[in-house]
Amino acid sequence: MPESELSLKSMLIGDQWIAQESGAFDSVNPATGTVNFRISGATQAEIDLAVDTAGRAVRQPAWRDMLPHARAALLRRMADGIDANAEVLARLQMIENGKVWSECKAQVASAAATFRYYAGVCETLCAEVTPPRGNYLSMTRYDPYGVVLAITPWNSPLTMEAQKVAPALAAGNAVILKPSEVTSSPALELGRIALEAGLPPGILNIVTGLGARVGGPLVQHPGVRMVSFTGGTATGRAIAHAAAEKLMPVALELGGKSPHIVFADADQDAAIDAVIGGIFEGSGQSCVAGSRLYVQQSIAQSFIERLAARAGSLRVDLPDAERAQMGPIASFGQRERIEGMVEAARRDGAQVLLGGARPGDERLARGAFYLPTILAGLKPDATVVREEIFGPVLCALTFEDEDDLIAQANDSVYGLASGVWTVDYRRAWRIAQRLEAGSVWINTYKQLSISTPFGGFKQSGIGREKGITGMRLYQQSKGIYFGM
Ligand code: NDP
């Protein structure tokens, strides 16, 4: 792999680092607008080679017959490699998606923890002996699919890559990882770490390139047997269509428009901190961002005023600045999209309580920065209330009582996450049961654990990643009968 940051970065197929200029593209630092690297882009030849290489590697006895404890040991060595390269990985993520340094470091640590977790799952999860209904012994065992394609987004690349690659390898598959063009470098580094850890060549391949030119043909390739995707709902739908043609299983973790709910009896200081963290951390580029705030009418005005005052003091700065709390948007194109949505809301009569503009600070003028923004006076059918913005934009809304709240909160095509603030645990329980969302946080928000299954209701996705069953996502069950 070329070490110079200015040379063309190669993709990894088998144990070969392959440079390909014809589909190459630039990795851009969103904090400064400068080009970080030039990255190879796969053509059909590399796509075919990657699928063929992965297919041959997964059938080799060295991998096919490797016992679970030995596979687990490899995953632990990958975790150690991630820890040993933590600074490099965090820096690559920071210069490619602009997340603040502390968050990049935390995400690297979480990626290593994910590999260790699935090492544990790999060597402890059992096949089953099922109850016989005759003179036989019946068992269920779990086989890998073969070649799994993992497609990851740019907002939390390493976290998502670990969440897919670790369980898919634990399950005995070979993986082709297609990272977002915005954040290819951490994935390439992960490929290098895997080879150094002793993963057989071809079991993890990193194929870079643009989504439509590389991701699409990989999904359609007959040699790919399962796809695990995280990204936007429109792309997820296109992948599901292509998978239907092949009758191929997919796991889709898609967009969200998560309601964050504050009842009048809540601990308001704690709720304000959580609402701010829930939407402005990572500049709002999080699938679980609490982007619709619902405050009970009796406290709405004072709560939203205090919230806006505190959010206004967030420090928007270069991601490696010492006390930075919010970095830039991950790309200039994404900032344009956010600006377009806020401007449309303004034209439709929204009140801009905070932000709604780029920061005035000259030091940030060349980056894709956007201020924390709070919109109010919105109709329930406003585009900003209904569509995912994927930026630091909070829609402040109110509700009267539980029934009104549930009707508004569930009035969305999405159902990824939600948060409820109240000291009444009976009410919290009632609301948690009625919310149409894959995760419900009560008196906390964005609490994520690798041991708890995660995924969406409705158009927020299909399937559940993480947890023990996160390994089963990458396996198919097989019944075996021994006549007695
Ligand atoms: P996409 O869904 O387009 O990108 C996610 C991944 O899919 C990337 O690796 C992308 O590659 C790849 N991809 C793109 N098109 C195809 C295709 N036709 N076939 C296979 N793979 C493809 O997200 P965007 O970057 O365009 O963001 C659009 C919106 O999606 C955001 O504004 C946000 O609303 C949402 N989103 C949600 C995320 C989540 O975590 N739920 C994460 C990211 C985005 P490449 O980057 O090279 O195009």
Short mmCIF file of C-alpha atoms and ligand atoms in Angstrom, two decimals:
data_model
loop_
_atom_site.label_atom_id
_atom_site.label_comp_id
_atom_site.label_asym_id
_atom_site.label_seq_id
_atom_site.Cartn_x
_atom_site.Cartn_y
_atom_site.Cartn_z
CA MET A 1 0.00 0.00 0.00
CA PRO A 2 1.53 3.34 -0.90
CA GLU A 3 2.51 5.29 2.21
CA SER A 4 2.64 8.74 0.65
CA GLU A 5 -0.55 10.69 1.21
CA LEU A 6 -0.21 12.22 -2.25
CA SER A 7 0.06 9.04 -4.29
CA LEU A 8 -2.87 6.97 -5.54
CA LYS A 9 -4.25 4.75 -2.77
CA SER A 10 -4.73 1.14 -3.82
CA MET A 11 -7.63 -1.19 -3.06
CA LEU A 12 -7.13 -4.61 -1.46
CA ILE A 13 -8.11 -7.80 -3.29
CA GLY A 14 -6.72 -11.04 -1.84
CA ASP A 15 -3.26 -10.01 -0.69
CA GLN A 16 -2.74 -7.65 -3.64
CA TRP A 17 -2.88 -3.87 -3.40
CA ILE A 18 -4.29 -2.78 -6.75
CA ALA A 19 -4.10 0.79 -8.07
CA GLN A 20 -6.74 1.74 -10.63
CA GLU A 21 -6.73 5.29 -11.98
CA SER A 22 -9.64 5.01 -14.38
CA GLY A 23 -12.32 5.12 -11.66
CA ALA A 24 -10.20 7.12 -9.19
CA PHE A 25 -11.58 9.98 -7.10
CA ASP A 26 -10.44 12.52 -4.50
CA SER A 27 -10.80 12.25 -0.76
CA VAL A 28 -11.44 15.80 0.47
CA ASN A 29 -10.96 17.22 3.97
CA PRO A 30 -14.33 18.89 4.72
CA ALA A 31 -12.77 21.12 7.39
CA THR A 32 -10.37 22.79 4.95
CA GLY A 33 -11.50 21.91 1.43
CA THR A 34 -8.07 20.45 0.60
CA VAL A 35 -7.53 17.10 -1.12
CA ASN A 36 -6.29 14.41 1.30
CA PHE A 37 -5.66 11.57 -1.12
CA ARG A 38 -6.48 10.23 -4.53
CA ILE A 39 -8.19 6.86 -4.19
CA SER A 40 -8.42 4.05 -6.73
CA GLY A 41 -11.85 3.22 -8.12
CA ALA A 42 -12.71 -0.31 -9.20
CA THR A 43 -13.70 -1.07 -12.78
CA GLN A 44 -15.68 -4.18 -13.77
CA ALA A 45 -12.37 -6.10 -13.90
CA GLU A 46 -11.59 -5.43 -10.20
CA ILE A 47 -15.21 -6.11 -9.24
CA ASP A 48 -15.07 -9.55 -10.93
CA LEU A 49 -11.64 -10.24 -9.45
CA ALA A 50 -12.78 -9.37 -5.92
CA VAL A 51 -15.86 -11.63 -6.10
CA ASP A 52 -13.85 -14.48 -7.61
CA THR A 53 -11.05 -14.09 -5.03
CA ALA A 54 -13.49 -13.98 -2.10
CA GLY A 55 -15.42 -16.98 -3.49
CA ARG A 56 -12.26 -19.08 -3.80
CA ALA A 57 -10.97 -18.01 -0.35
CA VAL A 58 -14.20 -18.90 1.46
CA ARG A 59 -14.14 -22.44 0.00
CA GLN A 60 -10.52 -23.11 1.07
CA PRO A 61 -10.30 -25.65 3.91
CA ALA A 62 -8.02 -23.20 5.76
CA TRP A 63 -11.03 -20.93 6.31
CA ARG A 64 -13.99 -23.28 5.76
CA ASP A 65 -12.82 -25.79 8.38
CA MET A 66 -11.27 -23.33 10.80
CA LEU A 67 -12.65 -24.06 14.27
CA PRO A 68 -14.59 -21.26 15.99
CA HIS A 69 -11.97 -20.68 18.70
CA ALA A 70 -9.30 -20.20 16.01
CA ARG A 71 -11.53 -17.75 14.09
CA ALA A 72 -12.14 -15.96 17.39
CA ALA A 73 -8.39 -15.67 17.97
CA LEU A 74 -8.03 -13.99 14.55
CA LEU A 75 -10.79 -11.51 15.40
CA ARG A 76 -9.02 -10.68 18.68
CA ARG A 77 -5.78 -10.09 16.79
CA MET A 78 -7.67 -7.70 14.49
CA ALA A 79 -8.97 -5.88 17.59
CA ASP A 80 -5.40 -5.60 18.89
CA GLY A 81 -4.32 -4.27 15.50
CA ILE A 82 -7.07 -1.63 15.61
CA ASP A 83 -5.95 -0.56 19.08
CA ALA A 84 -2.30 -0.44 17.99
CA ASN A 85 -3.25 1.80 15.04
CA ALA A 86 -5.84 3.87 16.90
CA GLU A 87 -4.21 7.25 16.24
CA VAL A 88 -3.82 6.58 12.50
CA LEU A 89 -7.39 5.31 12.12
CA ALA A 90 -8.88 8.19 14.11
CA ARG A 91 -6.92 10.74 12.11
CA LEU A 92 -7.99 9.20 8.78
CA GLN A 93 -11.64 9.37 9.83
CA MET A 94 -11.24 12.93 11.10
CA ILE A 95 -9.68 14.29 7.91
CA GLU A 96 -12.24 12.51 5.73
CA ASN A 97 -15.54 13.14 7.53
CA GLY A 98 -14.65 16.02 9.83
CA LYS A 99 -15.82 14.48 13.13
CA VAL A 100 -14.18 15.99 16.19
CA TRP A 101 -11.05 14.21 17.40
CA SER A 102 -12.52 12.88 20.68
CA GLU A 103 -15.40 11.25 18.80
CA CYS A 104 -13.05 9.72 16.21
CA LYS A 105 -10.95 8.22 19.02
CA ALA A 106 -14.05 6.85 20.74
CA GLN A 107 -15.27 5.29 17.49
CA VAL A 108 -11.94 3.50 16.94
CA ALA A 109 -12.12 2.10 20.49
CA SER A 110 -15.67 0.93 19.83
CA ALA A 111 -14.59 -0.79 16.58
CA ALA A 112 -11.93 -2.77 18.47
CA ALA A 113 -14.51 -3.69 21.14
CA THR A 114 -16.86 -4.94 18.42
CA PHE A 115 -14.21 -7.36 17.08
CA ARG A 116 -13.62 -8.65 20.64
CA TYR A 117 -17.35 -9.03 21.25
CA TYR A 118 -17.83 -11.13 18.10
CA ALA A 119 -14.75 -13.19 18.97
CA GLY A 120 -16.63 -14.10 22.16
CA VAL A 121 -19.87 -14.78 20.29
CA CYS A 122 -18.02 -16.87 17.69
CA GLU A 123 -16.61 -19.33 20.17
CA THR A 124 -19.62 -19.58 22.48
CA LEU A 125 -22.72 -19.53 20.25
CA CYS A 126 -24.02 -23.11 19.94
CA ALA A 127 -25.78 -25.10 17.25
CA GLU A 128 -28.91 -26.86 18.53
CA VAL A 129 -30.18 -30.38 18.98
CA THR A 130 -33.90 -30.05 18.22
CA PRO A 131 -36.67 -32.21 19.78
CA PRO A 132 -37.18 -35.39 17.69
CA ARG A 133 -40.68 -36.57 16.72
CA GLY A 134 -39.50 -40.06 15.70
CA ASN A 135 -36.51 -42.37 15.83
CA TYR A 136 -33.87 -39.87 14.72
CA LEU A 137 -31.53 -37.22 16.06
CA SER A 138 -32.22 -33.79 14.57
CA MET A 139 -29.91 -30.80 14.67
CA THR A 140 -29.80 -27.23 13.44
CA ARG A 141 -26.43 -25.93 12.32
CA TYR A 142 -25.63 -22.54 10.85
CA ASP A 143 -23.72 -22.15 7.59
CA PRO A 144 -22.17 -18.97 6.22
CA TYR A 145 -23.67 -17.51 3.02
CA GLY A 146 -20.27 -17.43 1.29
CA VAL A 147 -19.40 -14.02 -0.13
CA VAL A 148 -21.00 -11.17 1.84
CA LEU A 149 -20.96 -7.61 0.55
CA ALA A 150 -20.81 -4.86 3.20
CA ILE A 151 -21.63 -1.32 2.01
CA THR A 152 -20.97 1.41 4.57
CA PRO A 153 -21.72 5.13 4.86
CA TRP A 154 -19.49 8.10 5.66
CA ASN A 155 -20.92 9.31 8.96
CA SER A 156 -19.41 6.65 11.27
CA PRO A 157 -17.37 4.52 8.88
CA LEU A 158 -15.26 2.42 11.25
CA THR A 159 -18.13 1.75 13.64
CA MET A 160 -20.32 0.48 10.79
CA GLU A 161 -17.49 -1.46 9.19
CA ALA A 162 -16.68 -3.26 12.44
CA GLN A 163 -20.40 -3.91 13.01
CA LYS A 164 -20.65 -5.73 9.67
CA VAL A 165 -17.18 -7.23 9.10
CA ALA A 166 -16.67 -8.75 12.59
CA PRO A 167 -19.93 -10.77 12.74
CA ALA A 168 -19.74 -11.73 9.03
CA LEU A 169 -16.21 -13.14 9.55
CA ALA A 170 -17.21 -14.76 12.86
CA ALA A 171 -19.99 -16.48 10.91
CA GLY A 172 -17.45 -17.95 8.46
CA ASN A 173 -18.02 -15.75 5.39
CA ALA A 174 -15.62 -13.92 3.12
CA VAL A 175 -16.36 -10.20 2.98
CA ILE A 176 -16.10 -7.56 0.28
CA LEU A 177 -16.23 -4.16 1.95
CA LYS A 178 -17.26 -1.20 -0.22
CA PRO A 179 -16.79 1.94 1.88
CA SER A 180 -18.31 5.30 1.02
CA GLU A 181 -16.25 7.33 -1.41
CA VAL A 182 -16.15 10.07 1.26
CA THR A 183 -14.42 7.83 3.83
CA SER A 184 -12.48 5.06 2.05
CA SER A 185 -9.21 5.35 3.98
CA PRO A 186 -10.17 3.84 7.37
CA ALA A 187 -11.50 0.76 5.51
CA LEU A 188 -8.25 0.38 3.56
CA GLU A 189 -6.36 0.57 6.83
CA LEU A 190 -8.65 -2.10 8.30
CA GLY A 191 -7.73 -4.35 5.33
CA ARG A 192 -4.05 -3.91 6.09
CA ILE A 193 -4.62 -4.68 9.79
CA ALA A 194 -6.55 -7.86 8.87
CA LEU A 195 -3.71 -9.18 6.71
CA GLU A 196 -1.18 -8.40 9.43
CA ALA A 197 -3.38 -10.21 11.96
CA GLY A 198 -3.13 -13.35 9.81
CA LEU A 199 -6.59 -13.38 8.19
CA PRO A 200 -6.25 -15.59 5.09
CA PRO A 201 -5.92 -13.46 1.93
CA GLY A 202 -9.24 -13.01 0.13
CA ILE A 203 -11.35 -13.30 3.30
CA LEU A 204 -11.52 -9.50 3.61
CA ASN A 205 -11.31 -7.42 0.43
CA ILE A 206 -11.65 -3.66 0.32
CA VAL A 207 -13.07 -2.44 -2.99
CA THR A 208 -13.20 1.33 -3.40
CA GLY A 209 -15.09 3.47 -5.89
CA LEU A 210 -18.29 5.43 -6.38
CA GLY A 211 -21.57 3.99 -5.15
CA ALA A 212 -23.44 3.69 -8.44
CA ARG A 213 -20.36 2.54 -10.43
CA VAL A 214 -19.01 0.03 -7.91
CA GLY A 215 -21.62 -0.63 -5.21
CA GLY A 216 -24.42 -1.27 -7.74
CA PRO A 217 -22.53 -3.83 -9.89
CA LEU A 218 -21.26 -5.60 -6.74
CA VAL A 219 -24.83 -5.99 -5.45
CA GLN A 220 -25.91 -7.43 -8.82
CA HIS A 221 -22.94 -9.79 -9.14
CA PRO A 222 -24.11 -13.45 -9.11
CA GLY A 223 -21.19 -14.44 -6.85
CA VAL A 224 -22.34 -12.15 -4.01
CA ARG A 225 -24.75 -14.09 -1.76
CA MET A 226 -25.80 -11.54 0.85
CA VAL A 227 -25.63 -7.76 1.26
CA SER A 228 -25.43 -5.78 4.48
CA PHE A 229 -25.99 -2.07 3.85
CA THR A 230 -26.13 1.09 5.96
CA GLY A 231 -27.02 4.38 4.30
CA GLY A 232 -29.90 6.36 2.87
CA THR A 233 -33.38 4.90 2.35
CA ALA A 234 -33.39 5.60 -1.41
CA THR A 235 -30.16 3.62 -1.92
CA GLY A 236 -31.45 0.90 0.40
CA ARG A 237 -34.60 0.57 -1.70
CA ALA A 238 -32.53 0.28 -4.92
CA ILE A 239 -30.41 -2.45 -3.30
CA ALA A 240 -33.53 -4.30 -2.15
CA HIS A 241 -34.89 -4.22 -5.74
CA ALA A 242 -31.63 -5.64 -7.12
CA ALA A 243 -31.55 -8.28 -4.37
CA ALA A 244 -35.13 -9.31 -5.19
CA GLU A 245 -34.04 -10.13 -8.76
CA LYS A 246 -31.40 -12.50 -7.38
CA LEU A 247 -33.57 -13.68 -4.44
CA MET A 248 -30.69 -12.68 -2.19
CA PRO A 249 -31.06 -11.81 1.52
CA VAL A 250 -30.29 -8.25 2.56
CA ALA A 251 -29.85 -6.43 5.85
CA LEU A 252 -30.69 -2.74 5.53
CA GLU A 253 -30.00 -0.10 8.17
CA LEU A 254 -31.50 3.07 6.73
CA GLY A 255 -32.56 6.58 7.60
CA GLY A 256 -34.49 7.97 10.52
CA LYS A 257 -36.47 10.96 11.75
CA SER A 258 -36.37 10.09 15.41
CA PRO A 259 -38.72 11.76 17.92
CA HIS A 260 -37.13 13.02 21.15
CA ILE A 261 -39.92 13.57 23.68
CA VAL A 262 -39.94 15.73 26.82
CA PHE A 263 -42.85 15.56 29.30
CA ALA A 264 -43.51 18.43 31.72
CA ASP A 265 -42.31 16.37 34.72
CA ALA A 266 -38.88 15.58 33.20
CA ASP A 267 -35.51 16.55 34.64
CA GLN A 268 -35.22 19.49 32.25
CA ASP A 269 -31.47 20.12 32.60
CA ALA A 270 -30.64 16.51 31.78
CA ALA A 271 -33.17 16.53 28.92
CA ILE A 272 -31.68 19.69 27.40
CA ASP A 273 -28.18 18.14 27.42
CA ALA A 274 -29.51 14.96 25.83
CA VAL A 275 -31.52 16.78 23.16
CA ILE A 276 -28.40 18.80 22.25
CA GLY A 277 -26.18 15.69 22.14
CA GLY A 278 -28.87 13.75 20.28
CA ILE A 279 -29.02 16.16 17.34
CA PHE A 280 -25.79 18.18 17.27
CA GLU A 281 -23.17 15.49 18.02
CA GLY A 282 -21.47 14.55 14.75
CA SER A 283 -23.14 17.66 13.25
CA GLY A 284 -26.42 15.75 13.16
CA GLN A 285 -25.07 13.19 10.70
CA SER A 286 -26.33 10.20 12.59
CA CYS A 287 -29.07 7.77 11.60
CA VAL A 288 -30.44 7.96 15.18
CA ALA A 289 -30.24 11.76 15.46
CA GLY A 290 -33.14 13.02 17.57
CA SER A 291 -34.26 15.43 14.85
CA ARG A 292 -37.92 15.91 15.90
CA LEU A 293 -38.24 17.40 19.39
CA TYR A 294 -41.70 17.07 21.01
CA VAL A 295 -42.12 19.12 24.20
CA GLN A 296 -45.29 19.04 26.31
CA GLN A 297 -47.15 22.31 25.76
CA SER A 298 -47.16 23.49 29.40
CA ILE A 299 -43.33 23.79 29.46
CA ALA A 300 -42.65 24.21 25.74
CA GLN A 301 -41.82 27.90 25.54
CA SER A 302 -39.37 28.05 28.46
CA PHE A 303 -37.79 24.67 27.62
CA ILE A 304 -37.14 25.60 23.98
CA GLU A 305 -35.75 29.02 24.96
CA ARG A 306 -33.29 27.43 27.41
CA LEU A 307 -32.39 24.77 24.85
CA ALA A 308 -31.66 27.38 22.16
CA ALA A 309 -29.50 29.39 24.58
CA ARG A 310 -27.42 26.34 25.52
CA ALA A 311 -27.13 25.04 21.94
CA GLY A 312 -26.00 28.51 20.86
CA SER A 313 -22.94 28.17 23.06
CA LEU A 314 -21.73 24.96 21.35
CA ARG A 315 -18.21 25.41 20.06
CA VAL A 316 -18.15 24.89 16.27
CA ASP A 317 -14.52 24.57 15.26
CA LEU A 318 -11.86 22.66 13.33
CA PRO A 319 -12.22 19.00 14.38
CA ASP A 320 -8.75 18.88 15.96
CA ALA A 321 -9.22 22.14 17.90
CA GLU A 322 -8.89 21.48 21.60
CA ARG A 323 -12.42 22.21 22.76
CA ALA A 324 -14.29 21.64 19.48
CA GLN A 325 -17.79 20.22 20.02
CA MET A 326 -19.02 20.30 16.42
CA GLY A 327 -16.90 19.91 13.28
CA PRO A 328 -17.94 20.50 9.67
CA ILE A 329 -20.51 18.61 7.63
CA ALA A 330 -18.80 15.59 6.02
CA SER A 331 -18.93 16.97 2.48
CA PHE A 332 -19.71 20.20 0.67
CA GLY A 333 -22.50 18.48 -1.25
CA GLN A 334 -24.17 17.40 1.99
CA ARG A 335 -23.97 20.96 3.35
CA GLU A 336 -25.65 22.25 0.19
CA ARG A 337 -28.45 19.75 0.71
CA ILE A 338 -28.92 20.86 4.35
CA GLU A 339 -28.90 24.53 3.34
CA GLY A 340 -31.49 23.85 0.67
CA MET A 341 -33.82 22.18 3.16
CA VAL A 342 -33.49 24.98 5.75
CA GLU A 343 -34.08 27.65 3.09
CA ALA A 344 -37.20 25.83 1.86
CA ALA A 345 -38.49 25.67 5.46
CA ARG A 346 -37.82 29.40 5.90
CA ARG A 347 -39.76 30.15 2.72
CA ASP A 348 -42.64 28.05 4.08
CA GLY A 349 -42.80 30.24 7.20
CA ALA A 350 -40.57 28.37 9.69
CA GLN A 351 -39.08 30.45 12.50
CA VAL A 352 -35.31 30.06 12.77
CA LEU A 353 -34.69 30.15 16.54
CA LEU A 354 -30.98 29.40 16.19
CA GLY A 355 -28.38 29.12 13.41
CA GLY A 356 -29.71 28.60 9.90
CA ALA A 357 -26.39 29.82 8.47
CA ARG A 358 -22.67 29.14 8.07
CA PRO A 359 -20.45 30.37 10.93
CA GLY A 360 -18.96 33.85 10.46
CA ASP A 361 -15.50 32.79 11.74
CA GLU A 362 -12.92 33.42 8.97
CA ARG A 363 -10.86 30.38 10.08
CA LEU A 364 -13.75 28.11 9.11
CA ALA A 365 -14.65 29.78 5.81
CA ARG A 366 -12.97 27.16 3.58
CA GLY A 367 -14.67 24.22 5.30
CA ALA A 368 -18.19 22.79 5.03
CA PHE A 369 -19.33 24.19 8.38
CA TYR A 370 -22.95 24.86 9.36
CA LEU A 371 -24.23 26.22 12.66
CA PRO A 372 -26.47 24.30 15.06
CA THR A 373 -29.98 25.16 13.90
CA ILE A 374 -33.37 25.07 15.60
CA LEU A 375 -36.57 25.53 13.61
CA ALA A 376 -40.02 26.18 15.10
CA GLY A 377 -43.52 27.15 13.90
CA LEU A 378 -43.60 24.10 11.63
CA LYS A 379 -46.63 22.34 10.22
CA PRO A 380 -46.67 18.54 10.73
CA ASP A 381 -46.44 18.04 6.95
CA ALA A 382 -43.44 20.38 6.43
CA THR A 383 -40.64 18.68 4.47
CA VAL A 384 -38.13 19.31 7.28
CA VAL A 385 -40.43 17.51 9.73
CA ARG A 386 -40.98 14.53 7.43
CA GLU A 387 -37.65 14.00 5.64
CA GLU A 388 -34.25 13.09 7.03
CA ILE A 389 -31.99 16.15 6.88
CA PHE A 390 -28.82 14.45 8.16
CA GLY A 391 -27.42 17.68 9.52
CA PRO A 392 -27.44 19.83 12.69
CA VAL A 393 -31.09 20.86 12.32
CA LEU A 394 -33.65 20.32 15.08
CA CYS A 395 -37.41 20.71 14.46
CA ALA A 396 -39.06 21.91 17.70
CA LEU A 397 -42.69 20.77 18.03
CA THR A 398 -45.18 20.48 20.88
CA PHE A 399 -47.84 18.03 22.10
CA GLU A 400 -50.80 18.08 24.48
CA ASP A 401 -51.12 14.61 25.95
CA GLU A 402 -50.02 11.01 25.41
CA ASP A 403 -52.45 10.24 22.60
CA ASP A 404 -51.58 13.43 20.72
CA LEU A 405 -47.89 12.66 21.19
CA ILE A 406 -48.12 9.09 19.90
CA ALA A 407 -50.14 10.20 16.86
CA GLN A 408 -47.50 12.80 15.96
CA ALA A 409 -44.41 10.74 16.84
CA ASN A 410 -45.57 7.71 14.83
CA ASP A 411 -46.68 9.83 11.86
CA SER A 412 -43.49 9.11 9.91
CA VAL A 413 -42.35 6.62 7.30
CA TYR A 414 -39.29 6.06 9.53
CA GLY A 415 -39.00 4.14 12.78
CA LEU A 416 -35.37 3.88 13.83
CA ALA A 417 -35.05 5.40 17.31
CA SER A 418 -36.81 7.56 19.90
CA GLY A 419 -36.25 9.10 23.32
CA VAL A 420 -38.61 9.85 26.22
CA TRP A 421 -37.97 12.09 29.23
CA THR A 422 -40.32 11.68 32.22
CA VAL A 423 -39.93 10.71 35.88
CA ASP A 424 -43.15 8.66 35.70
CA TYR A 425 -41.91 5.13 34.93
CA ARG A 426 -45.44 3.84 34.23
CA ARG A 427 -45.88 6.47 31.56
CA ALA A 428 -42.40 5.72 30.16
CA TRP A 429 -43.41 2.05 29.85
CA ARG A 430 -46.71 2.91 28.12
CA ILE A 431 -45.01 5.24 25.64
CA ALA A 432 -42.13 2.82 24.95
CA GLN A 433 -44.65 0.14 23.98
CA ARG A 434 -46.60 2.43 21.65
CA LEU A 435 -43.68 4.04 19.80
CA GLU A 436 -42.97 2.52 16.39
CA ALA A 437 -39.18 2.48 16.66
CA GLY A 438 -36.38 -0.08 16.81
CA SER A 439 -34.79 1.62 19.85
CA VAL A 440 -36.45 3.54 22.69
CA TRP A 441 -34.28 5.46 25.14
CA ILE A 442 -35.87 6.46 28.46
CA ASN A 443 -34.16 9.29 30.38
CA THR A 444 -31.08 8.85 28.20
CA TYR A 445 -30.37 9.17 24.46
CA LYS A 446 -28.03 7.63 21.86
CA GLN A 447 -26.94 4.99 24.36
CA LEU A 448 -25.64 2.28 22.05
CA SER A 449 -24.27 -1.09 23.04
CA ILE A 450 -22.83 -3.78 20.80
CA SER A 451 -24.69 -6.41 22.85
CA THR A 452 -28.18 -5.01 22.07
CA PRO A 453 -29.76 -5.71 18.65
CA PHE A 454 -30.26 -2.57 16.56
CA GLY A 455 -32.34 -1.79 13.48
CA GLY A 456 -35.40 -0.04 12.18
CA PHE A 457 -39.18 -0.36 11.97
CA LYS A 458 -40.97 0.70 8.75
CA GLN A 459 -38.71 2.34 6.12
CA SER A 460 -35.78 2.55 8.55
CA GLY A 461 -34.68 -0.90 7.58
CA ILE A 462 -34.85 -4.67 7.48
CA GLY A 463 -33.00 -6.96 9.90
CA ARG A 464 -31.16 -6.37 13.16
CA GLU A 465 -27.41 -5.87 13.52
CA LYS A 466 -25.42 -6.22 16.75
CA GLY A 467 -26.03 -8.54 19.67
CA ILE A 468 -25.61 -12.30 19.60
CA THR A 469 -28.15 -12.57 16.79
CA GLY A 470 -26.00 -10.12 14.79
CA MET A 471 -23.82 -13.11 13.90
CA ARG A 472 -26.85 -15.15 12.78
CA LEU A 473 -27.65 -12.35 10.30
CA TYR A 474 -24.71 -13.67 8.26
CA GLN A 475 -25.69 -17.35 8.44
CA GLN A 476 -28.41 -19.65 7.11
CA SER A 477 -29.72 -22.52 9.19
CA LYS A 478 -29.53 -26.11 8.03
CA GLY A 479 -31.47 -29.06 9.49
CA ILE A 480 -29.49 -32.33 9.77
CA TYR A 481 -31.19 -35.64 10.64
CA PHE A 482 -29.40 -38.83 11.79
CA GLY A 483 -31.64 -41.91 11.44
CA MET A 484 -31.43 -44.04 14.60
P1 NDP B 1 -25.97 6.63 0.27
O1 NDP B 1 -27.05 5.79 0.79
O2 NDP B 1 -25.98 6.96 -1.16
O3 NDP B 1 -24.53 6.00 0.61
C1 NDP B 1 -24.29 4.92 1.48
C2 NDP B 1 -23.37 3.91 0.80
O4 NDP B 1 -24.01 3.34 -0.34
C3 NDP B 1 -22.07 4.50 0.29
O5 NDP B 1 -21.03 3.55 0.44
C4 NDP B 1 -22.38 4.72 -1.18
O6 NDP B 1 -21.22 4.82 -1.94
C5 NDP B 1 -23.17 3.49 -1.49
N1 NDP B 1 -24.02 3.58 -2.68
C6 NDP B 1 -24.53 4.69 -3.28
N2 NDP B 1 -25.29 4.36 -4.33
C7 NDP B 1 -25.27 3.00 -4.41
C8 NDP B 1 -25.87 2.05 -5.29
N3 NDP B 1 -26.65 2.42 -6.30
N4 NDP B 1 -25.64 0.75 -5.08
C9 NDP B 1 -24.86 0.34 -4.06
N5 NDP B 1 -24.25 1.19 -3.20
C10 NDP B 1 -24.46 2.51 -3.36
O7 NDP B 1 -25.92 7.93 1.13
P2 NDP B 1 -25.51 9.40 0.65
O8 NDP B 1 -24.10 9.57 0.92
O9 NDP B 1 -25.94 9.73 -0.74
O10 NDP B 1 -26.42 10.24 1.62
C11 NDP B 1 -27.76 10.51 1.25
C12 NDP B 1 -28.63 10.52 2.45
O11 NDP B 1 -28.71 9.20 3.00
C13 NDP B 1 -28.13 11.35 3.60
O12 NDP B 1 -28.43 12.68 3.43
C14 NDP B 1 -28.85 10.73 4.74
O13 NDP B 1 -30.16 11.22 4.78
C15 NDP B 1 -28.86 9.28 4.40
N6 NDP B 1 -27.79 8.51 5.06
C16 NDP B 1 -28.13 7.76 6.12
C17 NDP B 1 -27.17 7.05 6.79
C18 NDP B 1 -27.50 6.21 7.95
O14 NDP B 1 -26.64 5.88 8.76
N7 NDP B 1 -28.75 5.80 8.09
C19 NDP B 1 -25.76 7.12 6.42
C20 NDP B 1 -25.51 7.92 5.23
C21 NDP B 1 -26.51 8.58 4.61
P3 NDP B 1 -20.65 6.28 -2.32
O15 NDP B 1 -20.51 7.03 -1.03
O16 NDP B 1 -19.35 5.96 -2.92
O17 NDP B 1 -21.65 6.89 -3.24
#
